[in-house]
Amino acid sequence: MSLPGGIRTTLAIALLLIVGGALAGAYVMVVPSLERRLVDERLEELQHDANSTALSYARQDFRNPLEIDDFVDAWAIVGNARVVVFQVFGPAPLSLRPLADSASAPGTISEDEIALAAARTSRPARGRVDRGGRPFGEVAIPLLSGNVLLVSTSLEDQLATVRVVKRRLLYATGVALAIAAILGSAAATLHARRIRRLERAANRIAKGQFDEPVVDLGDDELGELAAAFERMRVQLAQLDTARKEFVANASHELRTPLFSLAGFLELMADEDLDEETRAGFLATTREQVERLTKLAADLLDLSRMDAGRFRVEREEVVLGDTARALVDELTPLAEATGHRLVLEADPEAWALADEERVLQIGRALAGNALAHTPSGTEIAIATAYVDGRAELSVTDDGPGIPREHAERIFDRFYRVEGPHASGSGLGLAIARELAERMGGTVELATVQGRTTFTLSLPAAPVAAGELAVST
């Protein structure tokens, strides 16, 4: 269950927490440090004054207590601090009695813990004490006479400075939080709107509506997400178009031979047909059945590929033998259509592939050349070993493939319309997918009016080894 307001509230609260936490951290780091620094600086001043006072006291020859009183009064004016000389009684427990005090009302100064610490350790001591609810900084120095000199001053000025800094930090914190709340709410609202747009775009795509682009001009993560959504929309639109074209083309390709078969069967039912006409109808019917059989096989291969259930073998294939078998198979068709088949086999062209699928690809490439080139065209089927790859190529000197069709001829059901156009438009698409599943490629090149389809496959290790030995 989301918070009221959704991401806007979440982002605004997060920004407030961040700003508040940063300011609280600054407060914790600045205020105590400032207070310690100011107190330490004042204690350093007191230490200097106390050392000077103790040195001057040691040089005096006091003959009566009044001289000591005059001494502490004078040094209290010089140091702007309270000066007290304690007489120490002991040894344990130690106690102090003021011998001379610059203040008119000494109060409980006899219980001063800083002076007691100096008396116990016979070493200078300093620190902060609270007396009468007020803070004081004190420095106590043991004297050679056994007494203890104490210099004390109020820390109100230093702590007042710290209180001013505290108030200003609190004011700044309140202003910063207010600004953060306003800016955070505005930024969160802007981001929430962008996310809502992406959500609506995702819902449109989920419903199959691919006509409206996903646009976000932000140069941040949301902008990158919108760009990814747009790429997904384009790809899904292309897949949806391809699916619709596939269904329409498949229906058309199936309907045409079925209607033709139905017509011929109806005509053949006429008893008045002579045997020659009936034989022609049977031949045409057989051709349509073969066309349907090939189309069904192609559609089955495509469905297996799309479902990931299509497997290819990996074995050593002599492409020269495959090319020779291909020429033998297609020679009757070439002679019937007036084409010349030429074989150029390289014995070193051994591939690591599925022999049956290589033959299927070669049949598609050569059959495409026979179907789309005019009578009298020469078609060369060649094999070669090139740069660690085994290649099977089909080259013709026909009219060639127009540039605008070259990039799409491997699409499913795509056919170049013209006087020699035929087939279902699946052969080259299946050929490329078969090649890719065997780790190879099928490429088209047109050089000086000659069109070449090249199947490139990984070379078999035995072929590469024999070639290395021979060289």
Tab-separated table of C-alpha atoms in Angstrom:
chain	number	residue	atom	x	y	z
A	1	MET	CA	0.000	0.000	0.000
A	2	SER	CA	1.496	3.323	-1.062
A	3	LEU	CA	1.638	6.525	0.951
A	4	PRO	CA	-1.015	9.208	0.338
A	5	GLY	CA	0.262	11.304	-2.526
A	6	GLY	CA	2.442	8.512	-3.879
A	7	ILE	CA	5.931	9.311	-5.056
A	8	ARG	CA	5.460	13.061	-4.581
A	9	THR	CA	5.044	12.645	-0.819
A	10	THR	CA	7.864	10.115	-0.661
A	11	LEU	CA	10.313	12.331	-2.544
A	12	ALA	CA	9.344	15.441	-0.568
A	13	ILE	CA	9.772	13.645	2.771
A	14	ALA	CA	13.070	12.158	1.612
A	15	LEU	CA	14.367	15.608	0.648
A	16	LEU	CA	13.266	17.055	3.996
A	17	LEU	CA	15.004	14.237	5.845
A	18	ILE	CA	18.177	14.758	3.849
A	19	VAL	CA	18.236	18.525	4.409
A	20	GLY	CA	17.243	18.177	8.065
A	21	GLY	CA	19.844	15.476	8.634
A	22	ALA	CA	22.559	17.564	6.969
A	23	LEU	CA	21.720	20.611	9.078
A	24	ALA	CA	21.507	18.517	12.260
A	25	GLY	CA	24.915	17.066	11.442
A	26	ALA	CA	26.283	20.571	10.881
A	27	TYR	CA	24.811	21.675	14.224
A	28	VAL	CA	26.391	18.741	16.065
A	29	MET	CA	29.755	19.368	14.404
A	30	VAL	CA	29.840	23.176	14.664
A	31	VAL	CA	28.271	24.168	18.002
A	32	PRO	CA	30.158	21.879	20.443
A	33	SER	CA	33.397	22.485	18.559
A	34	LEU	CA	32.895	26.258	18.688
A	35	GLU	CA	32.090	26.138	22.403
A	36	ARG	CA	35.198	24.066	23.183
A	37	ARG	CA	37.373	26.364	21.097
A	38	LEU	CA	36.139	29.553	22.778
A	39	VAL	CA	36.482	28.054	26.268
A	40	ASP	CA	39.959	26.700	25.482
A	41	GLU	CA	41.092	30.075	24.150
A	42	ARG	CA	39.887	31.786	27.348
A	43	LEU	CA	41.611	29.150	29.486
A	44	GLU	CA	44.837	29.723	27.543
A	45	GLU	CA	44.612	33.419	28.385
A	46	LEU	CA	43.955	32.585	32.034
A	47	GLN	CA	46.923	30.201	32.024
A	48	HIS	CA	49.194	32.972	30.782
A	49	ASP	CA	47.844	35.431	33.378
A	50	ALA	CA	48.106	32.805	36.145
A	51	ASN	CA	51.740	32.053	35.278
A	52	SER	CA	52.583	35.733	35.336
A	53	THR	CA	50.764	36.227	38.639
A	54	ALA	CA	52.467	33.197	40.233
A	55	LEU	CA	55.888	34.382	39.086
A	56	SER	CA	55.243	37.841	40.502
A	57	TYR	CA	53.937	36.336	43.763
A	58	ALA	CA	57.134	34.291	44.167
A	59	ARG	CA	59.237	37.487	43.912
A	60	GLN	CA	57.292	39.317	46.616
A	61	ASP	CA	58.231	39.444	50.293
A	62	PHE	CA	54.890	39.753	52.018
A	63	ARG	CA	55.092	40.955	55.633
A	64	ASN	CA	51.382	40.967	56.457
A	65	PRO	CA	48.083	39.708	54.960
A	66	LEU	CA	47.114	43.170	53.744
A	67	GLU	CA	49.985	43.157	51.291
A	68	ILE	CA	48.683	39.876	49.839
A	69	ASP	CA	45.227	41.426	49.501
A	70	ASP	CA	46.672	44.372	47.656
A	71	PHE	CA	48.622	42.014	45.432
A	72	VAL	CA	45.611	39.913	44.334
A	73	ASP	CA	43.514	43.051	43.810
A	74	ALA	CA	46.134	44.530	41.549
A	75	TRP	CA	46.532	41.379	39.453
A	76	ALA	CA	42.768	40.940	39.260
A	77	ILE	CA	42.578	44.342	37.564
A	78	VAL	CA	45.437	43.462	35.227
A	79	GLY	CA	43.917	40.141	34.148
A	80	ASN	CA	40.281	41.190	34.429
A	81	ALA	CA	39.689	38.055	36.498
A	82	ARG	CA	39.197	36.954	40.063
A	83	VAL	CA	42.469	36.073	41.839
A	84	VAL	CA	42.477	33.948	44.987
A	85	VAL	CA	45.389	32.658	47.109
A	86	PHE	CA	44.492	29.524	49.075
A	87	GLN	CA	46.250	28.192	52.109
A	88	VAL	CA	46.401	24.367	51.972
A	89	PHE	CA	45.738	22.200	55.012
A	90	GLY	CA	46.429	18.489	54.996
A	91	PRO	CA	47.861	16.133	54.194
A	92	ALA	CA	44.660	14.052	53.853
A	93	PRO	CA	42.010	14.938	53.249
A	94	LEU	CA	43.223	18.239	51.842
A	95	SER	CA	41.248	21.370	52.536
A	96	LEU	CA	41.561	24.956	51.409
A	97	ARG	CA	41.088	28.278	53.138
A	98	PRO	CA	41.172	31.579	51.217
A	99	LEU	CA	44.174	33.573	52.277
A	100	ALA	CA	43.410	36.499	49.954
A	101	ASP	CA	40.559	37.019	47.463
A	102	SER	CA	40.104	39.856	44.991
A	103	ALA	CA	36.312	39.432	45.111
A	104	SER	CA	34.373	41.259	47.774
A	105	ALA	CA	32.124	38.228	48.414
A	106	PRO	CA	34.117	34.986	48.076
A	107	GLY	CA	31.132	32.722	48.767
A	108	THR	CA	31.907	29.005	48.386
A	109	ILE	CA	35.195	29.525	46.633
A	110	SER	CA	36.959	27.509	49.358
A	111	GLU	CA	35.511	24.306	47.868
A	112	ASP	CA	36.911	24.945	44.402
A	113	GLU	CA	37.716	21.634	42.702
A	114	ILE	CA	40.319	23.076	40.311
A	115	ALA	CA	42.339	24.474	43.218
A	116	LEU	CA	42.047	21.160	45.087
A	117	ALA	CA	43.302	19.273	42.008
A	118	ALA	CA	46.374	21.511	41.809
A	119	ALA	CA	47.005	21.035	45.548
A	120	ARG	CA	46.770	17.229	45.301
A	121	THR	CA	49.030	16.842	42.250
A	122	SER	CA	51.355	19.814	42.914
A	123	ARG	CA	50.908	20.611	39.235
A	124	PRO	CA	48.933	23.337	37.431
A	125	ALA	CA	45.273	22.481	36.769
A	126	ARG	CA	42.606	24.181	34.725
A	127	GLY	CA	39.011	23.589	33.679
A	128	ARG	CA	35.450	24.777	33.637
A	129	VAL	CA	33.239	24.846	36.725
A	130	ASP	CA	29.680	25.962	37.491
A	131	ARG	CA	29.263	28.087	40.559
A	132	GLY	CA	25.944	29.597	41.564
A	133	GLY	CA	24.449	28.459	38.265
A	134	ARG	CA	27.057	30.390	36.283
A	135	PRO	CA	29.953	28.968	34.206
A	136	PHE	CA	33.544	29.899	35.073
A	137	GLY	CA	36.936	29.125	33.616
A	138	GLU	CA	39.682	28.557	36.162
A	139	VAL	CA	43.438	27.980	36.339
A	140	ALA	CA	45.174	26.906	39.587
A	141	ILE	CA	48.979	26.915	40.098
A	142	PRO	CA	50.807	25.518	43.182
A	143	LEU	CA	53.110	28.108	44.800
A	144	LEU	CA	56.533	27.485	46.342
A	145	SER	CA	55.161	28.510	49.719
A	146	GLY	CA	52.751	25.562	49.634
A	147	ASN	CA	49.779	27.751	48.849
A	148	VAL	CA	47.679	27.598	45.642
A	149	LEU	CA	46.996	30.511	43.317
A	150	LEU	CA	43.620	30.456	41.516
A	151	VAL	CA	42.645	32.708	38.612
A	152	SER	CA	38.907	32.559	37.741
A	153	THR	CA	36.782	34.394	35.201
A	154	SER	CA	33.225	34.136	33.902
A	155	LEU	CA	32.580	32.382	30.565
A	156	GLU	CA	29.304	34.190	29.928
A	157	ASP	CA	30.651	36.140	26.944
A	158	GLN	CA	31.960	33.013	25.236
A	159	LEU	CA	28.801	31.041	25.856
A	160	ALA	CA	26.665	33.984	24.728
A	161	THR	CA	28.465	33.835	21.380
A	162	VAL	CA	27.692	30.111	21.184
A	163	ARG	CA	24.021	30.778	21.958
A	164	VAL	CA	23.854	33.333	19.136
A	165	VAL	CA	25.325	30.782	16.740
A	166	LYS	CA	22.804	28.179	17.959
A	167	ARG	CA	19.860	30.520	17.372
A	168	ARG	CA	21.064	31.429	13.902
A	169	LEU	CA	21.586	27.797	12.997
A	170	LEU	CA	18.079	26.994	14.179
A	171	TYR	CA	16.666	29.886	12.139
A	172	ALA	CA	18.671	28.738	9.123
A	173	THR	CA	17.420	25.196	9.643
A	174	GLY	CA	13.803	26.350	9.683
A	175	VAL	CA	14.277	28.444	6.515
A	176	ALA	CA	16.167	25.638	4.763
A	177	LEU	CA	13.471	23.096	5.627
A	178	ALA	CA	10.758	25.420	4.338
A	179	ILE	CA	12.644	25.978	1.075
A	180	ALA	CA	13.366	22.246	0.807
A	181	ALA	CA	9.681	21.480	1.330
A	182	ILE	CA	8.659	23.873	-1.446
A	183	LEU	CA	11.372	22.877	-3.923
A	184	GLY	CA	11.052	19.196	-3.026
A	185	SER	CA	7.320	19.257	-3.579
A	186	ALA	CA	7.770	21.018	-6.933
A	187	ALA	CA	10.507	18.617	-8.078
A	188	ALA	CA	8.545	15.606	-6.833
A	189	THR	CA	5.440	16.814	-8.677
A	190	LEU	CA	7.433	17.216	-11.885
A	191	HIS	CA	8.930	13.728	-11.583
A	192	ALA	CA	5.558	12.258	-10.661
A	193	ARG	CA	4.044	13.721	-13.815
A	194	ARG	CA	6.828	12.260	-15.923
A	195	ILE	CA	6.343	8.856	-14.291
A	196	ARG	CA	2.582	9.090	-14.872
A	197	ARG	CA	3.255	9.761	-18.564
A	198	LEU	CA	5.480	6.680	-18.716
A	199	GLU	CA	2.781	4.672	-16.939
A	200	ARG	CA	0.154	5.770	-19.466
A	201	ALA	CA	2.562	4.944	-22.306
A	202	ALA	CA	3.171	1.472	-20.839
A	203	ASN	CA	-0.575	0.885	-20.577
A	204	ARG	CA	-1.044	1.924	-24.216
A	205	ILE	CA	1.689	-0.464	-25.309
A	206	ALA	CA	0.173	-3.252	-23.190
A	207	LYS	CA	-3.140	-2.695	-25.022
A	208	GLY	CA	-1.422	-2.992	-28.404
A	209	GLN	CA	-1.589	0.726	-29.259
A	210	PHE	CA	1.780	1.500	-30.845
A	211	ASP	CA	0.937	4.652	-32.819
A	212	GLU	CA	1.822	7.274	-30.158
A	213	PRO	CA	5.566	7.690	-29.417
A	214	VAL	CA	6.971	7.769	-25.891
A	215	VAL	CA	8.619	11.176	-25.434
A	216	ASP	CA	10.575	12.512	-22.453
A	217	LEU	CA	13.235	15.166	-23.014
A	218	GLY	CA	14.846	14.799	-19.572
A	219	ASP	CA	18.566	13.995	-19.530
A	220	ASP	CA	18.374	11.671	-16.531
A	221	GLU	CA	17.340	8.145	-15.558
A	222	LEU	CA	13.671	8.824	-16.375
A	223	GLY	CA	14.716	10.114	-19.788
A	224	GLU	CA	16.754	6.938	-20.366
A	225	LEU	CA	13.766	4.848	-19.225
A	226	ALA	CA	11.499	6.721	-21.659
A	227	ALA	CA	14.024	6.101	-24.465
A	228	ALA	CA	14.019	2.383	-23.581
A	229	PHE	CA	10.194	2.420	-23.650
A	230	GLU	CA	10.297	4.085	-27.068
A	231	ARG	CA	12.703	1.451	-28.414
A	232	MET	CA	10.412	-1.230	-27.015
A	233	ARG	CA	7.382	0.443	-28.627
A	234	VAL	CA	9.094	0.568	-32.024
A	235	GLN	CA	10.194	-3.065	-31.794
A	236	LEU	CA	6.757	-4.225	-30.661
A	237	ALA	CA	5.145	-2.191	-33.450
A	238	GLN	CA	7.454	-3.845	-35.959
A	239	LEU	CA	6.711	-7.272	-34.499
A	240	ASP	CA	2.985	-6.556	-34.550
A	241	THR	CA	3.189	-5.426	-38.170
A	242	ALA	CA	5.268	-8.466	-39.035
A	243	ARG	CA	2.748	-10.702	-37.281
A	244	LYS	CA	-0.152	-9.200	-39.195
A	245	GLU	CA	1.754	-9.433	-42.474
A	246	PHE	CA	2.736	-12.989	-41.627
A	247	VAL	CA	-0.866	-14.020	-41.028
A	248	ALA	CA	-2.087	-12.209	-44.150
A	249	ASN	CA	0.700	-13.539	-46.366
A	250	ALA	CA	0.445	-17.068	-44.985
A	251	SER	CA	-3.299	-17.019	-45.569
A	252	HIS	CA	-2.779	-15.746	-49.102
A	253	GLU	CA	-0.050	-18.280	-49.871
A	254	LEU	CA	-2.229	-21.101	-48.592
A	255	ARG	CA	-5.431	-19.868	-50.220
A	256	THR	CA	-3.973	-19.471	-53.730
A	257	PRO	CA	-2.872	-23.101	-54.263
A	258	LEU	CA	-5.957	-24.408	-52.446
A	259	PHE	CA	-8.268	-22.482	-54.768
A	260	SER	CA	-6.199	-23.663	-57.706
A	261	LEU	CA	-6.433	-27.278	-56.541
A	262	ALA	CA	-10.166	-26.979	-56.005
A	263	GLY	CA	-10.610	-25.565	-59.525
A	264	PHE	CA	-8.543	-28.222	-61.219
A	265	LEU	CA	-10.207	-31.029	-59.281
A	266	GLU	CA	-13.599	-29.683	-60.324
A	267	LEU	CA	-12.484	-29.505	-63.967
A	268	MET	CA	-11.012	-33.006	-63.812
A	269	ALA	CA	-14.377	-34.301	-62.652
A	270	ASP	CA	-15.701	-33.448	-66.137
A	271	GLU	CA	-15.867	-36.715	-68.051
A	272	ASP	CA	-15.495	-34.974	-71.402
A	273	LEU	CA	-11.805	-34.093	-70.818
A	274	ASP	CA	-9.349	-35.792	-73.121
A	275	GLU	CA	-6.345	-37.602	-71.658
A	276	GLU	CA	-3.822	-34.939	-72.699
A	277	THR	CA	-5.776	-32.151	-70.945
A	278	ARG	CA	-6.338	-34.353	-67.920
A	279	ALA	CA	-2.589	-35.100	-67.763
A	280	GLY	CA	-1.840	-31.369	-67.895
A	281	PHE	CA	-4.289	-30.741	-65.084
A	282	LEU	CA	-2.676	-33.537	-63.022
A	283	ALA	CA	0.786	-32.047	-63.565
A	284	THR	CA	-0.409	-28.613	-62.508
A	285	THR	CA	-2.185	-30.110	-59.494
A	286	ARG	CA	1.020	-31.931	-58.528
A	287	GLU	CA	2.940	-28.642	-58.718
A	288	GLN	CA	0.430	-26.941	-56.420
A	289	VAL	CA	0.657	-29.820	-53.940
A	290	GLU	CA	4.460	-29.526	-53.973
A	291	ARG	CA	4.101	-25.781	-53.424
A	292	LEU	CA	1.803	-26.389	-50.455
A	293	THR	CA	4.156	-29.040	-49.074
A	294	LYS	CA	7.154	-26.686	-49.296
A	295	LEU	CA	5.173	-23.830	-47.762
A	296	ALA	CA	4.020	-26.061	-44.893
A	297	ALA	CA	7.595	-27.230	-44.300
A	298	ASP	CA	8.866	-23.634	-44.295
A	299	LEU	CA	6.147	-22.527	-41.879
A	300	LEU	CA	6.939	-25.486	-39.623
A	301	ASP	CA	10.647	-24.575	-39.618
A	302	LEU	CA	9.830	-20.966	-38.772
A	303	SER	CA	7.502	-21.963	-35.937
A	304	ARG	CA	10.178	-24.261	-34.483
A	305	MET	CA	12.768	-21.496	-34.705
A	306	ASP	CA	10.483	-19.009	-32.985
A	307	ALA	CA	9.633	-21.531	-30.269
A	308	GLY	CA	13.306	-22.383	-29.691
A	309	ARG	CA	12.796	-26.064	-30.535
A	310	PHE	CA	14.844	-26.046	-33.724
A	311	ARG	CA	18.133	-27.931	-33.506
A	312	VAL	CA	21.078	-28.109	-35.867
A	313	GLU	CA	23.912	-30.605	-35.852
A	314	ARG	CA	27.621	-29.738	-35.778
A	315	GLU	CA	29.721	-31.974	-37.973
A	316	GLU	CA	32.456	-31.710	-40.574
A	317	VAL	CA	30.925	-30.911	-43.962
A	318	VAL	CA	32.829	-30.896	-47.258
A	319	LEU	CA	31.230	-27.943	-48.990
A	320	GLY	CA	32.556	-29.069	-52.358
A	321	ASP	CA	30.507	-32.284	-52.118
A	322	THR	CA	27.456	-30.296	-51.003
A	323	ALA	CA	27.819	-27.917	-53.951
A	324	ARG	CA	28.193	-30.853	-56.350
A	325	ALA	CA	25.051	-32.507	-54.960
A	326	LEU	CA	23.243	-29.183	-55.320
A	327	VAL	CA	24.248	-28.847	-58.985
A	328	ASP	CA	23.158	-32.418	-59.724
A	329	GLU	CA	19.806	-31.785	-58.059
A	330	LEU	CA	19.091	-28.489	-59.834
A	331	THR	CA	20.475	-29.298	-63.286
A	332	PRO	CA	17.131	-30.601	-64.665
A	333	LEU	CA	15.367	-27.443	-63.462
A	334	ALA	CA	18.126	-25.224	-64.878
A	335	GLU	CA	17.889	-26.908	-68.262
A	336	ALA	CA	14.111	-26.557	-68.250
A	337	THR	CA	14.366	-22.818	-67.572
A	338	GLY	CA	17.294	-22.200	-69.929
A	339	HIS	CA	19.942	-21.447	-67.254
A	340	ARG	CA	23.581	-22.578	-67.173
A	341	LEU	CA	24.925	-24.021	-63.912
A	342	VAL	CA	28.688	-23.774	-63.264
A	343	LEU	CA	30.486	-25.524	-60.375
A	344	GLU	CA	33.692	-24.145	-58.817
A	345	ALA	CA	34.582	-26.376	-55.842
A	346	ASP	CA	37.538	-25.809	-53.505
A	347	PRO	CA	38.552	-29.109	-51.827
A	348	GLU	CA	39.860	-27.255	-48.762
A	349	ALA	CA	36.454	-25.725	-47.943
A	350	TRP	CA	35.396	-27.829	-44.952
A	351	ALA	CA	32.789	-26.387	-42.608
A	352	LEU	CA	31.576	-27.245	-39.117
A	353	ALA	CA	27.812	-27.310	-39.693
A	354	ASP	CA	24.667	-29.363	-40.320
A	355	GLU	CA	25.032	-30.884	-43.801
A	356	GLU	CA	21.294	-31.167	-44.427
A	357	ARG	CA	20.725	-27.529	-43.424
A	358	VAL	CA	23.669	-26.361	-45.555
A	359	LEU	CA	22.069	-28.135	-48.511
A	360	GLN	CA	18.734	-26.477	-47.637
A	361	ILE	CA	20.375	-23.037	-47.614
A	362	GLY	CA	22.168	-23.720	-50.908
A	363	ARG	CA	18.904	-24.915	-52.429
A	364	ALA	CA	17.204	-21.658	-51.335
A	365	LEU	CA	19.996	-19.457	-52.732
A	366	ALA	CA	20.320	-21.289	-56.047
A	367	GLY	CA	16.538	-21.678	-56.399
A	368	ASN	CA	16.173	-17.935	-55.862
A	369	ALA	CA	18.657	-17.281	-58.694
A	370	LEU	CA	16.859	-19.686	-61.013
A	371	ALA	CA	13.471	-18.152	-60.255
A	372	HIS	CA	14.430	-14.476	-60.514
A	373	THR	CA	16.816	-14.344	-63.452
A	374	PRO	CA	15.876	-14.562	-67.144
A	375	SER	CA	16.582	-17.524	-69.410
A	376	GLY	CA	20.204	-17.728	-70.590
A	377	THR	CA	21.646	-16.459	-67.287
A	378	GLU	CA	24.752	-18.207	-65.977
A	379	ILE	CA	24.637	-19.263	-62.317
A	380	ALA	CA	27.904	-20.204	-60.587
A	381	ILE	CA	27.933	-22.287	-57.416
A	382	ALA	CA	31.335	-22.087	-55.731
A	383	THR	CA	33.057	-23.039	-52.475
A	384	ALA	CA	36.152	-21.474	-50.908
A	385	TYR	CA	38.245	-21.251	-47.736
A	386	VAL	CA	38.694	-17.564	-46.834
A	387	ASP	CA	40.333	-16.199	-43.663
A	388	GLY	CA	39.463	-19.157	-41.471
A	389	ARG	CA	35.887	-19.445	-42.804
A	390	ALA	CA	34.331	-21.910	-45.217
A	391	GLU	CA	32.104	-20.281	-47.849
A	392	LEU	CA	29.434	-21.450	-50.268
A	393	SER	CA	28.408	-18.793	-52.802
A	394	VAL	CA	25.819	-18.525	-55.581
A	395	THR	CA	26.531	-15.896	-58.265
A	396	ASP	CA	24.428	-14.888	-61.251
A	397	ASP	CA	24.763	-12.268	-63.974
A	398	GLY	CA	21.044	-11.465	-64.063
A	399	PRO	CA	19.440	-8.034	-63.731
A	400	GLY	CA	20.383	-7.777	-60.035
A	401	ILE	CA	18.372	-6.666	-56.991
A	402	PRO	CA	17.356	-2.996	-56.701
A	403	ARG	CA	19.094	-1.119	-53.872
A	404	GLU	CA	15.821	-0.306	-52.093
A	405	HIS	CA	15.018	-4.026	-51.813
A	406	ALA	CA	18.492	-5.288	-50.855
A	407	GLU	CA	18.019	-4.742	-47.114
A	408	ARG	CA	14.590	-6.412	-46.954
A	409	ILE	CA	14.961	-9.503	-49.076
A	410	PHE	CA	15.790	-11.535	-45.955
A	411	ASP	CA	12.507	-10.505	-44.290
A	412	ARG	CA	9.779	-13.093	-44.028
A	413	PHE	CA	7.290	-13.090	-46.918
A	414	TYR	CA	9.118	-10.212	-48.612
A	415	ARG	CA	9.224	-10.520	-52.385
A	416	VAL	CA	10.624	-8.226	-55.050
A	417	GLU	CA	7.775	-7.623	-57.438
A	418	GLY	CA	8.625	-8.016	-61.083
A	419	PRO	CA	8.211	-10.224	-64.147
A	420	HIS	CA	10.188	-13.041	-62.518
A	421	ALA	CA	8.823	-12.780	-58.947
A	422	SER	CA	7.546	-16.052	-57.482
A	423	GLY	CA	7.592	-18.132	-54.323
A	424	SER	CA	6.378	-17.440	-50.811
A	425	GLY	CA	9.156	-15.095	-49.735
A	426	LEU	CA	10.308	-17.437	-46.954
A	427	GLY	CA	13.350	-19.125	-48.497
A	428	LEU	CA	15.936	-16.399	-47.886
A	429	ALA	CA	14.542	-15.609	-44.415
A	430	ILE	CA	14.890	-19.260	-43.395
A	431	ALA	CA	18.347	-19.445	-45.006
A	432	ARG	CA	19.673	-16.550	-42.921
A	433	GLU	CA	18.202	-17.897	-39.664
A	434	LEU	CA	19.610	-21.366	-40.346
A	435	ALA	CA	23.039	-19.863	-41.028
A	436	GLU	CA	22.966	-17.862	-37.789
A	437	ARG	CA	22.044	-20.967	-35.790
A	438	MET	CA	25.138	-22.675	-37.211
A	439	GLY	CA	27.336	-19.720	-36.296
A	440	GLY	CA	27.429	-18.378	-39.836
A	441	THR	CA	26.004	-15.610	-42.007
A	442	VAL	CA	24.310	-15.121	-45.362
A	443	GLU	CA	25.311	-11.915	-47.127
A	444	LEU	CA	24.307	-10.253	-50.394
A	445	ALA	CA	26.783	-8.393	-52.622
A	446	THR	CA	26.407	-6.847	-56.065
A	447	VAL	CA	29.615	-6.142	-58.009
A	448	GLN	CA	29.672	-5.029	-61.648
A	449	GLY	CA	26.186	-6.313	-62.331
A	450	ARG	CA	26.814	-9.737	-60.765
A	451	THR	CA	24.708	-10.691	-57.745
A	452	THR	CA	26.311	-12.975	-55.156
A	453	PHE	CA	24.757	-14.640	-52.119
A	454	THR	CA	27.468	-15.997	-49.793
A	455	LEU	CA	26.989	-18.486	-46.973
A	456	SER	CA	29.919	-18.131	-44.537
A	457	LEU	CA	30.409	-20.858	-41.903
A	458	PRO	CA	33.022	-21.720	-39.257
A	459	ALA	CA	35.756	-23.827	-40.808
A	460	ALA	CA	36.153	-27.376	-39.558
A	461	PRO	CA	39.309	-27.895	-37.442
A	462	VAL	CA	40.541	-30.631	-39.753
A	463	ALA	CA	40.370	-28.270	-42.734
A	464	ALA	CA	42.230	-25.516	-40.882
A	465	GLY	CA	44.861	-28.008	-39.722
A	466	GLU	CA	45.417	-29.438	-43.205
A	467	LEU	CA	45.639	-25.932	-44.669
A	468	ALA	CA	48.276	-24.946	-42.091
A	469	VAL	CA	50.340	-28.068	-42.922
A	470	SER	CA	50.070	-27.466	-46.665
A	471	THR	CA	51.274	-23.866	-46.333
